[in-house]
JSON list of C-alpha atoms and ligand atoms in Angstrom, two decimals:
[
{"chain": "V", "resi": 1, "resn": "UNK", "atom": "CA", "xyz": [18.21, -15.84, 10.81]},
{"chain": "V", "resi": 2, "resn": "UNK", "atom": "CA", "xyz": [16.47, -15.31, 6.78]},
{"chain": "V", "resi": 3, "resn": "UNK", "atom": "CA", "xyz": [17.13, -12.10, 5.60]},
{"chain": "V", "resi": 4, "resn": "UNK", "atom": "CA", "xyz": [15.75, -10.35, 2.94]},
{"chain": "V", "resi": 5, "resn": "UNK", "atom": "CA", "xyz": [16.55, -6.77, 1.53]},
{"chain": "V", "resi": 6, "resn": "UNK", "atom": "CA", "xyz": [13.94, -4.60, -0.68]},
{"chain": "V", "resi": 7, "resn": "UNK", "atom": "CA", "xyz": [15.13, -1.55, -2.83]},
{"chain": "V", "resi": 8, "resn": "UNK", "atom": "CA", "xyz": [12.40, 1.70, -2.75]},
{"chain": "V", "resi": 9, "resn": "UNK", "atom": "CA", "xyz": [12.19, 4.80, -4.81]},
{"chain": "V", "resi": 10, "resn": "UNK", "atom": "CA", "xyz": [9.82, 6.74, -3.16]},
{"chain": "V", "resi": 11, "resn": "UNK", "atom": "CA", "xyz": [8.22, 9.84, -5.66]},
{"chain": "V", "resi": 12, "resn": "UNK", "atom": "CA", "xyz": [5.21, 11.61, -4.70]},
{"chain": "V", "resi": 13, "resn": "UNK", "atom": "CA", "xyz": [2.67, 8.93, -6.68]},
{"chain": "V", "resi": 14, "resn": "UNK", "atom": "CA", "xyz": [2.81, 6.72, -3.30]},
{"chain": "V", "resi": 15, "resn": "UNK", "atom": "CA", "xyz": [0.64, 9.22, -1.97]},
{"chain": "V", "resi": 16, "resn": "UNK", "atom": "CA", "xyz": [-3.09, 7.40, -4.32]},
{"chain": "V", "resi": 17, "resn": "UNK", "atom": "CA", "xyz": [-4.95, 10.33, -5.38]},
{"chain": "V", "resi": 18, "resn": "UNK", "atom": "CA", "xyz": [-7.32, 10.62, -8.13]},
{"chain": "V", "resi": 19, "resn": "UNK", "atom": "CA", "xyz": [-9.13, 13.91, -10.03]},
{"chain": "V", "resi": 20, "resn": "UNK", "atom": "CA", "xyz": [-12.32, 12.54, -11.18]},
{"chain": "V", "resi": 21, "resn": "UNK", "atom": "CA", "xyz": [-15.69, 13.89, -11.23]},
{"chain": "V", "resi": 22, "resn": "UNK", "atom": "CA", "xyz": [-17.59, 13.43, -8.38]},
{"chain": "V", "resi": 23, "resn": "UNK", "atom": "CA", "xyz": [-21.64, 12.57, -8.88]},
{"chain": "V", "resi": 24, "resn": "UNK", "atom": "CA", "xyz": [-22.34, 13.47, -5.24]},
{"chain": "V", "resi": 25, "resn": "UNK", "atom": "CA", "xyz": [-20.28, 16.59, -5.07]},
{"chain": "V", "resi": 26, "resn": "UNK", "atom": "CA", "xyz": [-21.29, 16.87, -8.74]},
{"chain": "V", "resi": 27, "resn": "UNK", "atom": "CA", "xyz": [-18.00, 18.15, -9.83]},
{"chain": "V", "resi": 28, "resn": "UNK", "atom": "CA", "xyz": [-14.52, 17.23, -10.27]},
{"chain": "V", "resi": 29, "resn": "UNK", "atom": "CA", "xyz": [-12.60, 16.49, -6.69]},
{"chain": "V", "resi": 30, "resn": "UNK", "atom": "CA", "xyz": [-9.91, 14.78, -5.36]},
{"chain": "V", "resi": 31, "resn": "UNK", "atom": "CA", "xyz": [-10.75, 11.74, -4.76]},
{"chain": "V", "resi": 32, "resn": "UNK", "atom": "CA", "xyz": [-8.00, 9.22, -2.06]},
{"chain": "V", "resi": 33, "resn": "UNK", "atom": "CA", "xyz": [-6.69, 5.94, -1.40]},
{"chain": "V", "resi": 34, "resn": "UNK", "atom": "CA", "xyz": [-8.56, 5.01, 2.05]},
{"chain": "V", "resi": 35, "resn": "UNK", "atom": "CA", "xyz": [-5.66, 1.91, 2.02]},
{"chain": "V", "resi": 36, "resn": "UNK", "atom": "CA", "xyz": [-9.14, -0.33, 2.22]},
{"chain": "V", "resi": 37, "resn": "UNK", "atom": "CA", "xyz": [-9.92, -2.73, -0.04]},
{"chain": "V", "resi": 38, "resn": "UNK", "atom": "CA", "xyz": [-13.27, -4.56, -0.95]},
{"chain": "V", "resi": 39, "resn": "UNK", "atom": "CA", "xyz": [-14.37, -7.97, -3.12]},
{"chain": "V", "resi": 40, "resn": "UNK", "atom": "CA", "xyz": [-17.34, -8.57, -4.71]},
{"chain": "V", "resi": 41, "resn": "UNK", "atom": "CA", "xyz": [-18.81, -11.64, -6.51]},
{"chain": "V", "resi": 42, "resn": "UNK", "atom": "CA", "xyz": [-20.93, -11.70, -9.20]},
{"chain": "V", "resi": 43, "resn": "UNK", "atom": "CA", "xyz": [-21.24, -14.61, -10.77]},
{"chain": "V", "resi": 44, "resn": "UNK", "atom": "CA", "xyz": [-18.21, -16.28, -12.23]},
{"chain": "V", "resi": 45, "resn": "UNK", "atom": "CA", "xyz": [-16.06, -13.34, -11.08]},
{"chain": "V", "resi": 46, "resn": "UNK", "atom": "CA", "xyz": [-14.44, -11.88, -7.82]},
{"chain": "V", "resi": 47, "resn": "UNK", "atom": "CA", "xyz": [-14.16, -8.22, -8.45]},
{"chain": "V", "resi": 48, "resn": "UNK", "atom": "CA", "xyz": [-11.12, -6.36, -6.32]},
{"chain": "V", "resi": 49, "resn": "UNK", "atom": "CA", "xyz": [-11.81, -3.19, -5.34]},
{"chain": "V", "resi": 50, "resn": "UNK", "atom": "CA", "xyz": [-9.63, -0.75, -4.40]},
{"chain": "V", "resi": 51, "resn": "UNK", "atom": "CA", "xyz": [-12.19, 2.44, -1.73]},
{"chain": "V", "resi": 52, "resn": "UNK", "atom": "CA", "xyz": [-11.83, 6.00, -2.25]},
{"chain": "V", "resi": 53, "resn": "UNK", "atom": "CA", "xyz": [-13.11, 9.18, -0.80]},
{"chain": "V", "resi": 54, "resn": "UNK", "atom": "CA", "xyz": [-13.37, 12.28, -2.07]},
{"chain": "V", "resi": 55, "resn": "UNK", "atom": "CA", "xyz": [-13.28, 15.28, -0.63]},
{"chain": "V", "resi": 56, "resn": "UNK", "atom": "CA", "xyz": [-16.42, 15.06, 1.22]},
{"chain": "V", "resi": 57, "resn": "UNK", "atom": "CA", "xyz": [-15.88, 11.72, 2.29]},
{"chain": "V", "resi": 58, "resn": "UNK", "atom": "CA", "xyz": [-17.81, 10.51, -0.51]},
{"chain": "V", "resi": 59, "resn": "UNK", "atom": "CA", "xyz": [-16.59, 7.39, -1.82]},
{"chain": "V", "resi": 60, "resn": "UNK", "atom": "CA", "xyz": [-16.08, 5.65, -5.22]},
{"chain": "V", "resi": 61, "resn": "UNK", "atom": "CA", "xyz": [-15.01, 1.97, -5.73]},
{"chain": "V", "resi": 62, "resn": "UNK", "atom": "CA", "xyz": [-11.97, 2.01, -8.21]},
{"chain": "V", "resi": 63, "resn": "UNK", "atom": "CA", "xyz": [-11.75, -1.62, -10.32]},
{"chain": "V", "resi": 64, "resn": "UNK", "atom": "CA", "xyz": [-8.46, -3.37, -10.04]},
{"chain": "V", "resi": 65, "resn": "UNK", "atom": "CA", "xyz": [-8.72, -6.37, -10.72]},
{"chain": "V", "resi": 66, "resn": "UNK", "atom": "CA", "xyz": [-10.98, -9.10, -11.65]},
{"chain": "V", "resi": 67, "resn": "UNK", "atom": "CA", "xyz": [-10.61, -12.90, -10.95]},
{"chain": "V", "resi": 68, "resn": "UNK", "atom": "CA", "xyz": [-12.35, -15.51, -12.79]},
{"chain": "V", "resi": 69, "resn": "UNK", "atom": "CA", "xyz": [-13.62, -18.57, -10.61]},
{"chain": "V", "resi": 70, "resn": "UNK", "atom": "CA", "xyz": [-10.94, -18.83, -8.17]},
{"chain": "V", "resi": 71, "resn": "UNK", "atom": "CA", "xyz": [-8.62, -19.32, -10.79]},
{"chain": "V", "resi": 72, "resn": "UNK", "atom": "CA", "xyz": [-6.42, -17.13, -13.19]},
{"chain": "V", "resi": 73, "resn": "UNK", "atom": "CA", "xyz": [-6.19, -13.70, -12.57]},
{"chain": "V", "resi": 74, "resn": "UNK", "atom": "CA", "xyz": [-7.41, -11.73, -15.24]},
{"chain": "V", "resi": 75, "resn": "UNK", "atom": "CA", "xyz": [-5.34, -8.50, -15.00]},
{"chain": "V", "resi": 76, "resn": "UNK", "atom": "CA", "xyz": [-7.73, -5.13, -16.40]},
{"chain": "V", "resi": 77, "resn": "UNK", "atom": "CA", "xyz": [-4.81, -3.55, -18.57]},
{"chain": "V", "resi": 78, "resn": "UNK", "atom": "CA", "xyz": [-5.41, 0.44, -18.13]},
{"chain": "V", "resi": 79, "resn": "UNK", "atom": "CA", "xyz": [-6.01, 0.55, -14.01]},
{"chain": "V", "resi": 80, "resn": "UNK", "atom": "CA", "xyz": [-3.24, -2.14, -13.80]},
{"chain": "V", "resi": 81, "resn": "UNK", "atom": "CA", "xyz": [-0.72, 0.13, -15.54]},
{"chain": "V", "resi": 82, "resn": "UNK", "atom": "CA", "xyz": [-1.31, 2.89, -12.54]},
{"chain": "V", "resi": 83, "resn": "UNK", "atom": "CA", "xyz": [-0.66, 0.25, -10.21]},
{"chain": "V", "resi": 84, "resn": "UNK", "atom": "CA", "xyz": [3.03, -1.01, -11.35]},
{"chain": "V", "resi": 85, "resn": "UNK", "atom": "CA", "xyz": [4.24, 1.97, -11.71]},
{"chain": "V", "resi": 86, "resn": "UNK", "atom": "CA", "xyz": [4.79, 2.17, -7.33]},
{"chain": "V", "resi": 87, "resn": "UNK", "atom": "CA", "xyz": [7.03, -0.12, -5.79]},
{"chain": "V", "resi": 88, "resn": "UNK", "atom": "CA", "xyz": [5.92, -3.54, -6.03]},
{"chain": "V", "resi": 89, "resn": "UNK", "atom": "CA", "xyz": [3.71, -4.69, -2.56]},
{"chain": "V", "resi": 90, "resn": "UNK", "atom": "CA", "xyz": [6.03, -7.18, -0.22]},
{"chain": "V", "resi": 91, "resn": "UNK", "atom": "CA", "xyz": [4.01, -10.45, 0.33]},
{"chain": "V", "resi": 92, "resn": "UNK", "atom": "CA", "xyz": [4.82, -10.74, 3.86]},
{"chain": "V", "resi": 93, "resn": "UNK", "atom": "CA", "xyz": [2.75, -13.58, 4.83]},
{"chain": "V", "resi": 94, "resn": "UNK", "atom": "CA", "xyz": [4.02, -15.70, 2.80]},
{"chain": "V", "resi": 95, "resn": "UNK", "atom": "CA", "xyz": [7.91, -14.40, 3.04]},
{"chain": "V", "resi": 96, "resn": "UNK", "atom": "CA", "xyz": [7.46, -15.58, 6.77]},
{"chain": "V", "resi": 97, "resn": "UNK", "atom": "CA", "xyz": [6.46, -19.07, 5.43]},
{"chain": "V", "resi": 98, "resn": "UNK", "atom": "CA", "xyz": [10.02, -19.36, 3.68]},
{"chain": "V", "resi": 99, "resn": "UNK", "atom": "CA", "xyz": [11.43, -18.78, 7.06]},
{"chain": "V", "resi": 100, "resn": "UNK", "atom": "CA", "xyz": [11.80, -15.30, 6.81]},
{"chain": "V", "resi": 101, "resn": "UNK", "atom": "CA", "xyz": [12.72, -12.87, 10.19]},
{"chain": "V", "resi": 102, "resn": "UNK", "atom": "CA", "xyz": [14.26, -9.81, 8.98]},
{"chain": "V", "resi": 103, "resn": "UNK", "atom": "CA", "xyz": [13.20, -7.82, 5.87]},
{"chain": "V", "resi": 104, "resn": "UNK", "atom": "CA", "xyz": [15.15, -4.82, 5.15]},
{"chain": "V", "resi": 105, "resn": "UNK", "atom": "CA", "xyz": [14.26, -1.93, 3.05]},
{"chain": "V", "resi": 106, "resn": "UNK", "atom": "CA", "xyz": [16.67, 0.32, 1.32]},
{"chain": "V", "resi": 107, "resn": "UNK", "atom": "CA", "xyz": [15.20, 3.99, 0.00]},
{"chain": "V", "resi": 108, "resn": "UNK", "atom": "CA", "xyz": [17.55, 4.61, -2.55]},
{"chain": "V", "resi": 109, "resn": "UNK", "atom": "CA", "xyz": [15.16, 7.14, -3.49]},
{"chain": "V", "resi": 110, "resn": "UNK", "atom": "CA", "xyz": [12.93, 9.31, -1.43]},
{"chain": "V", "resi": 111, "resn": "UNK", "atom": "CA", "xyz": [11.18, 12.49, -3.06]},
{"chain": "V", "resi": 112, "resn": "UNK", "atom": "CA", "xyz": [7.74, 14.45, -1.20]},
{"chain": "V", "resi": 113, "resn": "UNK", "atom": "CA", "xyz": [7.57, 13.67, 2.74]},
{"chain": "V", "resi": 114, "resn": "UNK", "atom": "CA", "xyz": [6.66, 10.63, 3.77]},
{"chain": "V", "resi": 115, "resn": "UNK", "atom": "CA", "xyz": [5.02, 8.98, 7.16]},
{"chain": "V", "resi": 116, "resn": "UNK", "atom": "CA", "xyz": [6.33, 5.65, 7.53]},
{"chain": "V", "resi": 117, "resn": "UNK", "atom": "CA", "xyz": [3.14, 4.01, 8.68]},
{"chain": "V", "resi": 118, "resn": "UNK", "atom": "CA", "xyz": [1.21, 4.94, 5.26]},
{"chain": "V", "resi": 119, "resn": "UNK", "atom": "CA", "xyz": [4.59, 3.93, 3.11]},
{"chain": "V", "resi": 120, "resn": "UNK", "atom": "CA", "xyz": [4.35, 0.68, 4.23]},
{"chain": "V", "resi": 121, "resn": "UNK", "atom": "CA", "xyz": [0.48, -0.06, 4.70]},
{"chain": "V", "resi": 122, "resn": "UNK", "atom": "CA", "xyz": [0.04, 0.19, 0.87]},
{"chain": "V", "resi": 123, "resn": "UNK", "atom": "CA", "xyz": [2.90, -1.86, 0.49]},
{"chain": "V", "resi": 124, "resn": "UNK", "atom": "CA", "xyz": [2.48, -4.77, 2.77]},
{"chain": "V", "resi": 125, "resn": "UNK", "atom": "CA", "xyz": [0.08, -6.89, 1.70]},
{"chain": "V", "resi": 126, "resn": "UNK", "atom": "CA", "xyz": [-1.68, -8.36, 5.09]},
{"chain": "V", "resi": 127, "resn": "UNK", "atom": "CA", "xyz": [-1.13, -5.71, 7.53]},
{"chain": "V", "resi": 128, "resn": "UNK", "atom": "CA", "xyz": [-3.44, -3.07, 7.83]},
{"chain": "V", "resi": 129, "resn": "UNK", "atom": "CA", "xyz": [-2.29, 0.11, 9.32]},
{"chain": "V", "resi": 130, "resn": "UNK", "atom": "CA", "xyz": [-3.17, -0.42, 12.61]},
{"chain": "V", "resi": 131, "resn": "UNK", "atom": "CA", "xyz": [-1.00, -3.03, 12.94]},
{"chain": "V", "resi": 132, "resn": "UNK", "atom": "CA", "xyz": [2.03, -1.44, 11.57]},
{"chain": "V", "resi": 133, "resn": "UNK", "atom": "CA", "xyz": [1.52, 2.06, 13.25]},
{"chain": "V", "resi": 134, "resn": "UNK", "atom": "CA", "xyz": [1.42, -1.19, 16.86]},
{"chain": "V", "resi": 135, "resn": "UNK", "atom": "CA", "xyz": [4.71, -2.95, 15.81]},
{"chain": "V", "resi": 136, "resn": "UNK", "atom": "CA", "xyz": [6.60, 0.62, 14.42]},
{"chain": "V", "resi": 137, "resn": "UNK", "atom": "CA", "xyz": [5.34, 1.68, 18.55]},
{"chain": "V", "resi": 138, "resn": "UNK", "atom": "CA", "xyz": [6.69, -1.76, 19.76]},
{"chain": "V", "resi": 139, "resn": "UNK", "atom": "CA", "xyz": [9.40, -1.40, 18.21]},
{"chain": "V", "resi": 140, "resn": "UNK", "atom": "CA", "xyz": [9.76, -4.56, 15.71]},
{"chain": "V", "resi": 141, "resn": "UNK", "atom": "CA", "xyz": [9.87, -1.40, 12.35]},
{"chain": "V", "resi": 142, "resn": "UNK", "atom": "CA", "xyz": [12.84, 0.47, 13.40]},
{"chain": "V", "resi": 143, "resn": "UNK", "atom": "CA", "xyz": [14.60, 3.03, 10.46]},
{"chain": "V", "resi": 144, "resn": "UNK", "atom": "CA", "xyz": [18.58, 2.56, 10.82]},
{"chain": "V", "resi": 145, "resn": "UNK", "atom": "CA", "xyz": [17.83, 0.50, 13.90]},
{"chain": "V", "resi": 146, "resn": "UNK", "atom": "CA", "xyz": [16.29, 2.94, 15.47]},
{"chain": "V", "resi": 147, "resn": "UNK", "atom": "CA", "xyz": [13.27, 3.14, 17.51]},
{"chain": "V", "resi": 148, "resn": "UNK", "atom": "CA", "xyz": [11.19, 5.51, 15.69]},
{"chain": "V", "resi": 149, "resn": "UNK", "atom": "CA", "xyz": [7.21, 6.98, 15.29]},
{"chain": "V", "resi": 150, "resn": "UNK", "atom": "CA", "xyz": [3.95, 6.39, 13.37]},
{"chain": "V", "resi": 151, "resn": "UNK", "atom": "CA", "xyz": [5.01, 9.50, 12.00]},
{"chain": "V", "resi": 152, "resn": "UNK", "atom": "CA", "xyz": [8.20, 9.55, 11.15]},
{"chain": "V", "resi": 153, "resn": "UNK", "atom": "CA", "xyz": [9.09, 10.85, 7.78]},
{"chain": "V", "resi": 154, "resn": "UNK", "atom": "CA", "xyz": [11.71, 8.36, 5.25]},
{"chain": "V", "resi": 155, "resn": "UNK", "atom": "CA", "xyz": [14.28, 10.04, 3.92]},
{"chain": "V", "resi": 156, "resn": "UNK", "atom": "CA", "xyz": [17.15, 9.12, 1.14]},
{"chain": "V", "resi": 157, "resn": "UNK", "atom": "CA", "xyz": [19.89, 6.65, 2.19]},
{"chain": "V", "resi": 158, "resn": "UNK", "atom": "CA", "xyz": [18.01, 5.02, 5.34]},
{"chain": "V", "resi": 159, "resn": "UNK", "atom": "CA", "xyz": [16.81, 1.67, 6.26]},
{"chain": "V", "resi": 160, "resn": "UNK", "atom": "CA", "xyz": [13.90, 0.91, 7.17]},
{"chain": "V", "resi": 161, "resn": "UNK", "atom": "CA", "xyz": [13.96, -2.95, 9.27]},
{"chain": "V", "resi": 162, "resn": "UNK", "atom": "CA", "xyz": [10.65, -5.40, 9.79]},
{"chain": "V", "resi": 163, "resn": "UNK", "atom": "CA", "xyz": [11.25, -7.71, 12.36]},
{"chain": "V", "resi": 164, "resn": "UNK", "atom": "CA", "xyz": [8.99, -10.34, 11.61]},
{"chain": "Z", "resi": 1, "resn": "LIG", "atom": "ZN1", "xyz": [-18.56, 14.35, -3.51]}
]
């Protein structure tokens, strides 16, 4: 059985919020990442957006990246640095293809309050938050070999195990 271990340091940044002017509200509002992304094709380029919502539910599409004609990946300097200050995403599908059966995540440090389902939804590519909640409830995502709840908070020194 092939195992893979990641080490995470969670900080407050994890809760992806951006303070910016909301055109609809007419003032500065706090926008929160909905964890929904969408792609828009425009001529030769494909734009990737993260959908943010203000406190009154107005949407703002944050541009994350531009893909040119399906080949090279052109990153947007400024936007990208903000994203990369967070831990790298876990490419779960490609790990599965490599024969990985269990992914362990060791929490080296945890600052602030973090629900496991939210953090995993942010960090795992290809899995939605509802898929993650289902896996937690089925017990294929555990903390320290114990079945947990989607609302379980993460803390320093614990180990998350994901049985694929
Ligand atoms: Zn608004």
